[in-house]
Tab-separated table of N, CA and C in Angstrom:
chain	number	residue	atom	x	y	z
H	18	UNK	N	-22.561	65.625	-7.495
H	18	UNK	CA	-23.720	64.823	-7.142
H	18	UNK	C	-24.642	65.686	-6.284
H	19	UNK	N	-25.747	65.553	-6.462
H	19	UNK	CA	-26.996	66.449	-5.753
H	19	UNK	C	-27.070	66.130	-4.673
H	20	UNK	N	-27.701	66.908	-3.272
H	20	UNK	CA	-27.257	66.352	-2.213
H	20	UNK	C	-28.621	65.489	-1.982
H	21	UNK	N	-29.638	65.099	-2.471
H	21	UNK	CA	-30.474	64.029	-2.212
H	21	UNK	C	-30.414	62.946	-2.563
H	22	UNK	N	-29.243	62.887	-3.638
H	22	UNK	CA	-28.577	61.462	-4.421
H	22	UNK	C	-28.105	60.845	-3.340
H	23	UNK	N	-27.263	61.782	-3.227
H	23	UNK	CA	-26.159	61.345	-1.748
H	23	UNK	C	-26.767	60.966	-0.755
H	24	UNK	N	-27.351	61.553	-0.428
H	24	UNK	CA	-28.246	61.278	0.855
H	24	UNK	C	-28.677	59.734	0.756
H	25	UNK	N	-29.377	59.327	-0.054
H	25	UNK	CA	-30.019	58.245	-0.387
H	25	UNK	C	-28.851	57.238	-0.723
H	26	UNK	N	-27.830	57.605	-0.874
H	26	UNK	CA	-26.688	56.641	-1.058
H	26	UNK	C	-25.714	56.331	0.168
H	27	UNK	N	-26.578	57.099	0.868
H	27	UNK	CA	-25.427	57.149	2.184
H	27	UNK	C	-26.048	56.206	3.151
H	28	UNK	N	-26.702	55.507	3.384
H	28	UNK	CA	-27.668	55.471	4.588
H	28	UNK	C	-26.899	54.007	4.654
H	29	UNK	N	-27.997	53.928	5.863
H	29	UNK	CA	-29.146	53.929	6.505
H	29	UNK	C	-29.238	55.165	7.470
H	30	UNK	N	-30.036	55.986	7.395
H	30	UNK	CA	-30.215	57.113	8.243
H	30	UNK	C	-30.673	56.792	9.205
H	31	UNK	N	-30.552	57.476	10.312
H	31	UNK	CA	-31.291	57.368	11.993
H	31	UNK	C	-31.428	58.589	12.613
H	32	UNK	N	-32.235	58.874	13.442
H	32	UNK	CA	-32.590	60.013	14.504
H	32	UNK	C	-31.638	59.607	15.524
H	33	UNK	N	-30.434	61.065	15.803
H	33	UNK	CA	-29.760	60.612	16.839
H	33	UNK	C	-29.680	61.747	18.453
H	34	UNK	N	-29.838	61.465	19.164
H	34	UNK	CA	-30.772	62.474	20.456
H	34	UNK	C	-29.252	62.725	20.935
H	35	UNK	N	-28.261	63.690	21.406
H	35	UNK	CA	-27.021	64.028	21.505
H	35	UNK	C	-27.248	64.075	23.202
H	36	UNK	N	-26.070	63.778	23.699
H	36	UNK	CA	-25.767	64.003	25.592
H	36	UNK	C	-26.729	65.628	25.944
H	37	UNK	N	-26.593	66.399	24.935
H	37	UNK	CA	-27.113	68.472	25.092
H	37	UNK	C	-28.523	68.072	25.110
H	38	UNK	N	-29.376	67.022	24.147
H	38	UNK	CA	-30.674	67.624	23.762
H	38	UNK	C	-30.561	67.707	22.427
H	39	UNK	N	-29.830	68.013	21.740
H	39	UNK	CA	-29.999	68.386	20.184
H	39	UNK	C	-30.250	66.968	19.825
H	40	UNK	N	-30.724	67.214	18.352
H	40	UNK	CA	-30.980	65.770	17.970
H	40	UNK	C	-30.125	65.855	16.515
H	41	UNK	N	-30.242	64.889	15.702
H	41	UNK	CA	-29.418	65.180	14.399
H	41	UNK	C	-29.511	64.014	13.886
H	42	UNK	N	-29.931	63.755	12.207
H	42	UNK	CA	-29.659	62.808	11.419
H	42	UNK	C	-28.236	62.317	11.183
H	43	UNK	N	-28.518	60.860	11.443
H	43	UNK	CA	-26.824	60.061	11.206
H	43	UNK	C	-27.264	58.713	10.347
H	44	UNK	N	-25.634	58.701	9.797
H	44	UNK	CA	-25.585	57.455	8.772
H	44	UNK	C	-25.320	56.494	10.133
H	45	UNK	N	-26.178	55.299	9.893
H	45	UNK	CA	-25.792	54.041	11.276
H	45	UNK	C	-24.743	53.166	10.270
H	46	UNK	N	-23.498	53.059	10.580
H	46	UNK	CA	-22.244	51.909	10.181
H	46	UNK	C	-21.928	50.986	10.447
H	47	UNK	N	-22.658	50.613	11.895
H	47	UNK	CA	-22.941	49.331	12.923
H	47	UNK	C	-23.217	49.215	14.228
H	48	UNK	N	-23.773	48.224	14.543
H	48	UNK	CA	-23.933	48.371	16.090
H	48	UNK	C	-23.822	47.334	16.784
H	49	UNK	N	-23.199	47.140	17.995
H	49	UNK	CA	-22.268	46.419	19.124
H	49	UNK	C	-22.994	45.817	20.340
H	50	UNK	N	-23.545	44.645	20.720
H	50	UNK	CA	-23.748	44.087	22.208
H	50	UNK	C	-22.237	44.800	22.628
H	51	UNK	N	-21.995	45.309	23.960
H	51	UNK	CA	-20.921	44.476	24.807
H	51	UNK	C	-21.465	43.653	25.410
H	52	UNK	N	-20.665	43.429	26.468
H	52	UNK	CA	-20.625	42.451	27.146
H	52	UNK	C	-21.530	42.579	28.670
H	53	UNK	N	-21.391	43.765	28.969
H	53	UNK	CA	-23.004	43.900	29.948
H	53	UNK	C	-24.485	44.415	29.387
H	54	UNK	N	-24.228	43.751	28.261
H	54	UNK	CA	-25.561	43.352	27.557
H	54	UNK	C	-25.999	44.794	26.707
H	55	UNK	N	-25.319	45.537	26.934
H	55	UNK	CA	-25.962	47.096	26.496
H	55	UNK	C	-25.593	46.994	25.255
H	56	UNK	N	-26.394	47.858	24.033
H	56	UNK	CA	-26.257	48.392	22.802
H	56	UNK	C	-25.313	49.351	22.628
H	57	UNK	N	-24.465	49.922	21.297
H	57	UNK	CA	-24.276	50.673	20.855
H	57	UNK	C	-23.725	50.973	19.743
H	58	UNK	N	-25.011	51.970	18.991
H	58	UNK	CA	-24.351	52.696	17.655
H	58	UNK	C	-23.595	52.918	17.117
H	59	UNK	N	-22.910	52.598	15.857
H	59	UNK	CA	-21.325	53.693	15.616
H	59	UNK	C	-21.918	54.015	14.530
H	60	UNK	N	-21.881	55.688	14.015
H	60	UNK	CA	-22.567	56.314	13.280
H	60	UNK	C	-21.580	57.533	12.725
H	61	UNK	N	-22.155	58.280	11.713
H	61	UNK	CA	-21.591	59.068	11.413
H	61	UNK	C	-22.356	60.448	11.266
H	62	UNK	N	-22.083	61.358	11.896
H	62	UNK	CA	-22.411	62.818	11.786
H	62	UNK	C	-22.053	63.307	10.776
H	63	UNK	N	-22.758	64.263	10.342
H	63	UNK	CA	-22.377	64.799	8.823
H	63	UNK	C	-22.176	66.516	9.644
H	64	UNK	N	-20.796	66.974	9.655
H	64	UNK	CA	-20.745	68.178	10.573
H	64	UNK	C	-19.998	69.104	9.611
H	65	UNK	N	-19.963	70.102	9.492
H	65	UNK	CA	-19.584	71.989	9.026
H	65	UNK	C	-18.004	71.183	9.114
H	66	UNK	N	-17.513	71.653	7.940
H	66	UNK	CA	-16.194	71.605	7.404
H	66	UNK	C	-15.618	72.850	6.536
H	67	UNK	N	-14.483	72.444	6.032
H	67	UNK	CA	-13.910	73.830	5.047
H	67	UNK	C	-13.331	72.435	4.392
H	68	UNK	N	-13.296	73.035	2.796
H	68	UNK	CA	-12.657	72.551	1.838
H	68	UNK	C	-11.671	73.725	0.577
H	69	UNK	N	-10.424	73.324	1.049
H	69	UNK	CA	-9.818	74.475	-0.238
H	69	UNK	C	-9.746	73.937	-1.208
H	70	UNK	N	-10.448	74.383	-2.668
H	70	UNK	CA	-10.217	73.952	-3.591
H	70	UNK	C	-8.911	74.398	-4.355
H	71	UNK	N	-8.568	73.858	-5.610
H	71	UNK	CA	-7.200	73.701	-6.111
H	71	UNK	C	-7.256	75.518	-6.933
H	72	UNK	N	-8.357	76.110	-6.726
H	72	UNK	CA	-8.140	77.735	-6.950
H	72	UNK	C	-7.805	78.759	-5.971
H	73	UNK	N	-7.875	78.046	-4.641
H	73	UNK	CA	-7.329	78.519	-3.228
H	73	UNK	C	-8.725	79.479	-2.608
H	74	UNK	N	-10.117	79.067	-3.439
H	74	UNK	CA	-10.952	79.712	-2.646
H	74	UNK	C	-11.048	78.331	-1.842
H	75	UNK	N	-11.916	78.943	-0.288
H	75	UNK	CA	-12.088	78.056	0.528
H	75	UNK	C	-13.807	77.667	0.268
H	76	UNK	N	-14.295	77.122	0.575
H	76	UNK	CA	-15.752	76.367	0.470
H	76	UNK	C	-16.171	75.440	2.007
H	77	UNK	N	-17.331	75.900	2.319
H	77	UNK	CA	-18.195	75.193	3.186
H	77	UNK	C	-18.467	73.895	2.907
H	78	UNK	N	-18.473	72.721	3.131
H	78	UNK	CA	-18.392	70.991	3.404
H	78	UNK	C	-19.078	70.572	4.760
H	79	UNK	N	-19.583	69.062	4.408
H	79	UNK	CA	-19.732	68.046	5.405
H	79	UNK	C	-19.169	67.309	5.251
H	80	UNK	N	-18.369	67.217	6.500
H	80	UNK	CA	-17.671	66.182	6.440
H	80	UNK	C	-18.021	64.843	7.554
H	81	UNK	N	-18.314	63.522	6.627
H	81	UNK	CA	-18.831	62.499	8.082
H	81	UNK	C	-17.695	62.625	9.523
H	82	UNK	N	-18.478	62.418	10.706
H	82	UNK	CA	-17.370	62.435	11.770
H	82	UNK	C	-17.809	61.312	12.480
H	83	UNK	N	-17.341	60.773	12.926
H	83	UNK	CA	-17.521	58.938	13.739
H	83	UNK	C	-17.896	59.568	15.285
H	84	UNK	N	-19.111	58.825	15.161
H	84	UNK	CA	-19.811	59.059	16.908
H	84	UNK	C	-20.028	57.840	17.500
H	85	UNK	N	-20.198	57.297	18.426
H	85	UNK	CA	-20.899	56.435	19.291
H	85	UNK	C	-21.657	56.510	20.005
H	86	UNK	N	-22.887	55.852	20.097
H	86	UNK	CA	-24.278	56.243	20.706
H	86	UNK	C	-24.571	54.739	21.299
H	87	UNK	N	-25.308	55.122	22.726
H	87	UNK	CA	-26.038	54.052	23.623
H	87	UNK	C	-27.307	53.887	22.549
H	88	UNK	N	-28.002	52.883	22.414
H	88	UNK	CA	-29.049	52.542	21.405
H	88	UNK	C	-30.346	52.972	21.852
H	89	UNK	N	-30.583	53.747	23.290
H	89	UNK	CA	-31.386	54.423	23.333
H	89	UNK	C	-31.826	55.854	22.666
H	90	UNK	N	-30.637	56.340	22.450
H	90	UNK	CA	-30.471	58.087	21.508
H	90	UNK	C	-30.454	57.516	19.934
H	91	UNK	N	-30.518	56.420	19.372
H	91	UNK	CA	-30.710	56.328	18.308
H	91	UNK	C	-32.315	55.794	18.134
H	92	UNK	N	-33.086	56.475	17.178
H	92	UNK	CA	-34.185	56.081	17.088
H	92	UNK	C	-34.649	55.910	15.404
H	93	UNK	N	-34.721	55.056	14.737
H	93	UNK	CA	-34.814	54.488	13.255
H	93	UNK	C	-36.191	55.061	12.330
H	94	UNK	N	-35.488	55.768	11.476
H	94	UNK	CA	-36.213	56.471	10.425
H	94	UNK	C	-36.830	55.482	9.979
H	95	UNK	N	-38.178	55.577	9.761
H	95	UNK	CA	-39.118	54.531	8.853
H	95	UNK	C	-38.720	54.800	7.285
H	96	UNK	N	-38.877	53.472	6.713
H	96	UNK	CA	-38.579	53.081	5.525
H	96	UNK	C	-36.634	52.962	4.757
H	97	UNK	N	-35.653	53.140	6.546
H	97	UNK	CA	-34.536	52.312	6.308
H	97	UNK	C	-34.568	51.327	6.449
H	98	UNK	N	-33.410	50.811	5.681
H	98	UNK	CA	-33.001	49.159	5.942
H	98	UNK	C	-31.941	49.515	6.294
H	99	UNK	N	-32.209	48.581	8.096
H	99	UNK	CA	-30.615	48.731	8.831
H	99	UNK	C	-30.655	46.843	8.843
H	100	UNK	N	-31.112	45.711	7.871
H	100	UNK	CA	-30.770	44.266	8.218
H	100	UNK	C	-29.027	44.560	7.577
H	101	UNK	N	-28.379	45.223	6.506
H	101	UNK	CA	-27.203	44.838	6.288
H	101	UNK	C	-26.450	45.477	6.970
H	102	UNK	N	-26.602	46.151	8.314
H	102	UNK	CA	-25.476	46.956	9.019
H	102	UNK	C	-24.716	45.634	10.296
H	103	UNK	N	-23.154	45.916	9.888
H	103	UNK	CA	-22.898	44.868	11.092
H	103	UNK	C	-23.268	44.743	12.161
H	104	UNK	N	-23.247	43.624	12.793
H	104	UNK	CA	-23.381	43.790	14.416
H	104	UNK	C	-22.701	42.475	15.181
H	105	UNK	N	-22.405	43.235	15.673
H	105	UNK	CA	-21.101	42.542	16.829
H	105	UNK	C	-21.748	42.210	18.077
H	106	UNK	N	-21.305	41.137	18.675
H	106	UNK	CA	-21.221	40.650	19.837
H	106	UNK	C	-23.017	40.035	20.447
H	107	UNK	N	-23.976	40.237	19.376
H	107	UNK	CA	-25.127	39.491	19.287
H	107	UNK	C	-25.100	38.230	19.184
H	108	UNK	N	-26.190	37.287	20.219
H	108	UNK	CA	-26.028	36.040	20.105
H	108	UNK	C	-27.634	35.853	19.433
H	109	UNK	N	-28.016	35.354	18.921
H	109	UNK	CA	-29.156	34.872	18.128
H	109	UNK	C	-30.157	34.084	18.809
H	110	UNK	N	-31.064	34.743	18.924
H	110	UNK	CA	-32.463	34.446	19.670
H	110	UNK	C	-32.098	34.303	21.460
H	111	UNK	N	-31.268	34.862	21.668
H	111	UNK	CA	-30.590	34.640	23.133
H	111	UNK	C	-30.848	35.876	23.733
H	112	UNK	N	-32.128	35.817	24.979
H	112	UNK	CA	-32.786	37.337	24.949
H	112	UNK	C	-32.231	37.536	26.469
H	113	UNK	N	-32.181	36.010	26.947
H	113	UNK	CA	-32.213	35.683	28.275
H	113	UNK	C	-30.537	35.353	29.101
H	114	UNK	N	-30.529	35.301	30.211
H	114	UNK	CA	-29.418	34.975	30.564
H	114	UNK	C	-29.722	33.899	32.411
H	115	UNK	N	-28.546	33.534	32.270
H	115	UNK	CA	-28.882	32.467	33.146
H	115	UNK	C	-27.582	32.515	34.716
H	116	UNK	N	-28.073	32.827	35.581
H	116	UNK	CA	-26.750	32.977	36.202
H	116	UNK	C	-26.767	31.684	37.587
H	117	UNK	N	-25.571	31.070	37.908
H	117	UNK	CA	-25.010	30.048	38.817
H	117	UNK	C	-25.086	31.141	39.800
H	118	UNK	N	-26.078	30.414	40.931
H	118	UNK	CA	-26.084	30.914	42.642
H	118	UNK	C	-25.312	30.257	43.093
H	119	UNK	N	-24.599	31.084	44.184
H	119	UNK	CA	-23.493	30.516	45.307
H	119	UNK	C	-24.604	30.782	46.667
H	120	UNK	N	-25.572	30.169	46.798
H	120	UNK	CA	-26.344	30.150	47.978
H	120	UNK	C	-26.231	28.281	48.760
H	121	UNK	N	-26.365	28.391	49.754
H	121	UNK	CA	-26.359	26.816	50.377
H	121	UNK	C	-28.465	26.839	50.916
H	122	UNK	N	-28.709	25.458	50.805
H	122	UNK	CA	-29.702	24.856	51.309
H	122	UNK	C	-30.518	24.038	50.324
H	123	UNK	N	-31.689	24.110	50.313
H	123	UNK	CA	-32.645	24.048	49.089
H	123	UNK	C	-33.453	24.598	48.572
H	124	UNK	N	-33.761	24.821	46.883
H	124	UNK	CA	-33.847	25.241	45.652
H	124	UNK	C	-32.958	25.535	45.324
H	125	UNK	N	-33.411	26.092	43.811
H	125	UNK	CA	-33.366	25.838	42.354
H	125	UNK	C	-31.244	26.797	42.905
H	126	UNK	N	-30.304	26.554	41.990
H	126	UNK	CA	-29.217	27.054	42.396
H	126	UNK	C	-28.812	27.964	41.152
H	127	UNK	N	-29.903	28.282	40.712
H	127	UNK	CA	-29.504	29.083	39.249
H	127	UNK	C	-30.960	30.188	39.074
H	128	UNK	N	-30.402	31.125	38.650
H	128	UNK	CA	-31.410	32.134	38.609
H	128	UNK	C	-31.021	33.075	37.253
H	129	UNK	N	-33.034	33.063	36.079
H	129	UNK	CA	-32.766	33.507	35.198
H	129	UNK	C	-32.897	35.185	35.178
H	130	UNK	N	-32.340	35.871	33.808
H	130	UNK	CA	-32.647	36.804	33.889
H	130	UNK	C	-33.346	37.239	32.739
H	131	UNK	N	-33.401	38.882	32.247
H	131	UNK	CA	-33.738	38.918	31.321
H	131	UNK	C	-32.273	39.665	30.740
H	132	UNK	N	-32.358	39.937	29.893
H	132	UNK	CA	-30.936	39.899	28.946
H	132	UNK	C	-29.753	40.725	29.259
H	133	UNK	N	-31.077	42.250	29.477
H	133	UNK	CA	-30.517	44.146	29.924
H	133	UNK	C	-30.321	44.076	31.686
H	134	UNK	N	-30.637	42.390	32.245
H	134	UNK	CA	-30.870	43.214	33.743
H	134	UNK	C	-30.077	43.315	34.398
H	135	UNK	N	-29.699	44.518	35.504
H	135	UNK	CA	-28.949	44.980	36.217
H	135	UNK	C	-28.489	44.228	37.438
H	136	UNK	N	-29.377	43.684	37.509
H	136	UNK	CA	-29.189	42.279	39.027
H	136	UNK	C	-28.255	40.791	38.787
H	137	UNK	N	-28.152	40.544	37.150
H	137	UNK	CA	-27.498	39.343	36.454
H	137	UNK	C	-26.022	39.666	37.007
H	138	UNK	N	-25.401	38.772	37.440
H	138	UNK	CA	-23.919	38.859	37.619
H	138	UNK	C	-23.276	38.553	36.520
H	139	UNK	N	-21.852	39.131	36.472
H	139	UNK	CA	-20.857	39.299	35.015
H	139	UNK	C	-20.880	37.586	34.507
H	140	UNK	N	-21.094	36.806	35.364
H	140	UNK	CA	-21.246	34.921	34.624
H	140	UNK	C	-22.249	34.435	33.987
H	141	UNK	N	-23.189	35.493	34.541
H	141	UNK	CA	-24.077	35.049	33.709
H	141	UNK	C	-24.409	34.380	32.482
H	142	UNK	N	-24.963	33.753	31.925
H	142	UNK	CA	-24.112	33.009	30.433
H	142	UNK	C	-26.224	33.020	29.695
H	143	UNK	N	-25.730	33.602	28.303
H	143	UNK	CA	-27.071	33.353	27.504
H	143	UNK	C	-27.392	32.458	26.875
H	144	UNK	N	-28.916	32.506	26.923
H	144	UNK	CA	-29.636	31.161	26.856
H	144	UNK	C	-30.948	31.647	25.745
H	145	UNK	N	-31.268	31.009	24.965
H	145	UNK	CA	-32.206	30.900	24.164
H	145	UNK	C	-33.930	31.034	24.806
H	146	UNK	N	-35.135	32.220	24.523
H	146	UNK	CA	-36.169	32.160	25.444
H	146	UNK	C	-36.566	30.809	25.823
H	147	UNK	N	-36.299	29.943	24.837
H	147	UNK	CA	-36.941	28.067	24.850
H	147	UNK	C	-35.844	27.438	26.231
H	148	UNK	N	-34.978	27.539	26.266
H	148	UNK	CA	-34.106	27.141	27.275
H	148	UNK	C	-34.821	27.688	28.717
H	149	UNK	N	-34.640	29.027	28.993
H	149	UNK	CA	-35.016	29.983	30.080
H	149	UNK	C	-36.404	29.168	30.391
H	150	UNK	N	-37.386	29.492	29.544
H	150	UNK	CA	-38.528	28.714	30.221
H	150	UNK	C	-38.553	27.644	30.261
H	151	UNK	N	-37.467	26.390	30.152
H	151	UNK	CA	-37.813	25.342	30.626
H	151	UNK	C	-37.423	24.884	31.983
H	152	UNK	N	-36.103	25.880	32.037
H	152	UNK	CA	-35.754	25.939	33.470
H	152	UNK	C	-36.412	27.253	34.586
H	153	UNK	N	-37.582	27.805	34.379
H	153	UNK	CA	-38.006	27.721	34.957
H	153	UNK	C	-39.372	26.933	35.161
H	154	UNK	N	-39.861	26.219	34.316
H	154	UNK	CA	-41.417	25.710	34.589
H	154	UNK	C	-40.463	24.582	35.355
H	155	UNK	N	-39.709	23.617	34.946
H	155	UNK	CA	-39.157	22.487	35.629
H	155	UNK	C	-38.603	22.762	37.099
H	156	UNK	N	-38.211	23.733	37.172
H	156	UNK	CA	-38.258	24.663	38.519
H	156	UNK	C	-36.505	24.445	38.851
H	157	UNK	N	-35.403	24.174	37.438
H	157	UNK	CA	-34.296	24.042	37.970
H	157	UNK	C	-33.601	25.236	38.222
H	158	UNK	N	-34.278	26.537	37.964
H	158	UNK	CA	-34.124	27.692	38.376
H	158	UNK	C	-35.285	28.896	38.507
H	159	UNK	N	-34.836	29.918	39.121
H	159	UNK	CA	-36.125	30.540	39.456
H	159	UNK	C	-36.126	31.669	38.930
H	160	UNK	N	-36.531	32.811	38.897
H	160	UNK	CA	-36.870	34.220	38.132
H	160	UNK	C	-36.285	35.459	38.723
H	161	UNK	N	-35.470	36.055	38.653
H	161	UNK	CA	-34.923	37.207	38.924
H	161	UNK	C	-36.440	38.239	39.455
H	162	UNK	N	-36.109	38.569	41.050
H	162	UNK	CA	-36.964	39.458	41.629
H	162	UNK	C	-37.275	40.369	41.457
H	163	UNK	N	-35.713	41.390	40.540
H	163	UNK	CA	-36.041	42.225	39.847
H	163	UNK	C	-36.391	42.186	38.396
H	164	UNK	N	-36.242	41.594	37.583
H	164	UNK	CA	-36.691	41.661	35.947
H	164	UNK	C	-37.924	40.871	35.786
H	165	UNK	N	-38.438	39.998	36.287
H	165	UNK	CA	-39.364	38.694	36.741
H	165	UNK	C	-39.504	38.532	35.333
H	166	UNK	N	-38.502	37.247	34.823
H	166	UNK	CA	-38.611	36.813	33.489
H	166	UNK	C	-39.933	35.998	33.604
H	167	UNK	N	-40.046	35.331	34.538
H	167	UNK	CA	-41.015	34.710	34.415
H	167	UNK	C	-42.895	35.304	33.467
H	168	UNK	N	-42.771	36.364	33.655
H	168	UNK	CA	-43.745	36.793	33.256
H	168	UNK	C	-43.976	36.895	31.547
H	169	UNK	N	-43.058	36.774	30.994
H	169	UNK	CA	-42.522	36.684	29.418
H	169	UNK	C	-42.318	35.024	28.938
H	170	UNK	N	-41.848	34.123	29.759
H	170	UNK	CA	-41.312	32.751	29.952
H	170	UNK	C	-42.257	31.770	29.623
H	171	UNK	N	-43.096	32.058	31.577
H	171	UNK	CA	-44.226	30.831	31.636
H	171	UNK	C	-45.400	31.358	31.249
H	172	UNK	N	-46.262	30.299	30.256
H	172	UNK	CA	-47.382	30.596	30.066
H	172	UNK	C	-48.594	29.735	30.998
């Protein structure tokens, strides 16, 4: 098989930016929420191999090798389709997250966030953008100081 057949049979291709600086085309195989909200890639590198054939000469190969990438070092070739690649641990239209304050007095005892933010505690629990802004215009919670959902939320 020609290697542009292949190519085109292999995909979805992506631009992938390596920990060094180098960058390198990868097949994307799926990609993962965890659970502190971050992305990541599982892809395949196409890297320098040896193959002995059954005449005992040896031959140069690629062989795919399984990588994992934060979804920032992956950056998407125009004109793939990555809608059929799995993805794990995504909740659907749930951008936002909502976390229970342990503060005493008065206001709101819940504070939203935005999905990636660093200030949300691990309870945080996700919420649909339609949810998030209703608790904050109704004022049963208030806006994270650092992400200020509010600015995306209330119109």
């Amino acid at each position: 098989m020609d290697e542009e057949r292949w190519r085109q049979m292999a995909g979805p291709w992506a631009r992938a930016r390596l920990p060094d600086g180098q960058e390198l085309d990868v097949i994307v195989t799926g990609r993962e929420r965890l659970p502190d909200g971050s992305w990541w890639y599982e892809c395949e590198a196409i890297l320098p191999d040896r193959r002995v054939e059954p005449d005992g000469l040896t031959r140069p190969v690629g062989a795919p090798t399984p990588i994992v990438l934060p979804a920032d070092r992956v950056t998407p070739i125009p004109g793939e389709d990555y809608s059929s690649l799995p993805t794990e641990g995504a909740v659907e239209h749930r951008q936002w997250r909502v976390e229970r304050l342990r503060e005493y007095g008065d206001g709101p005892w819940r504070r939203v966030h935005r999905r990636d933010c660093w200030q949300a505690g691990a309870s945080a629990e996700p919420v649909t953008a339609e949810a998030a802004g209703e608790l904050l215009r109704s004022g049963a919670a208030r806006g994270c100081d650092i992400c200020r959902p509010e600015r995306a939320l209330v119109n």
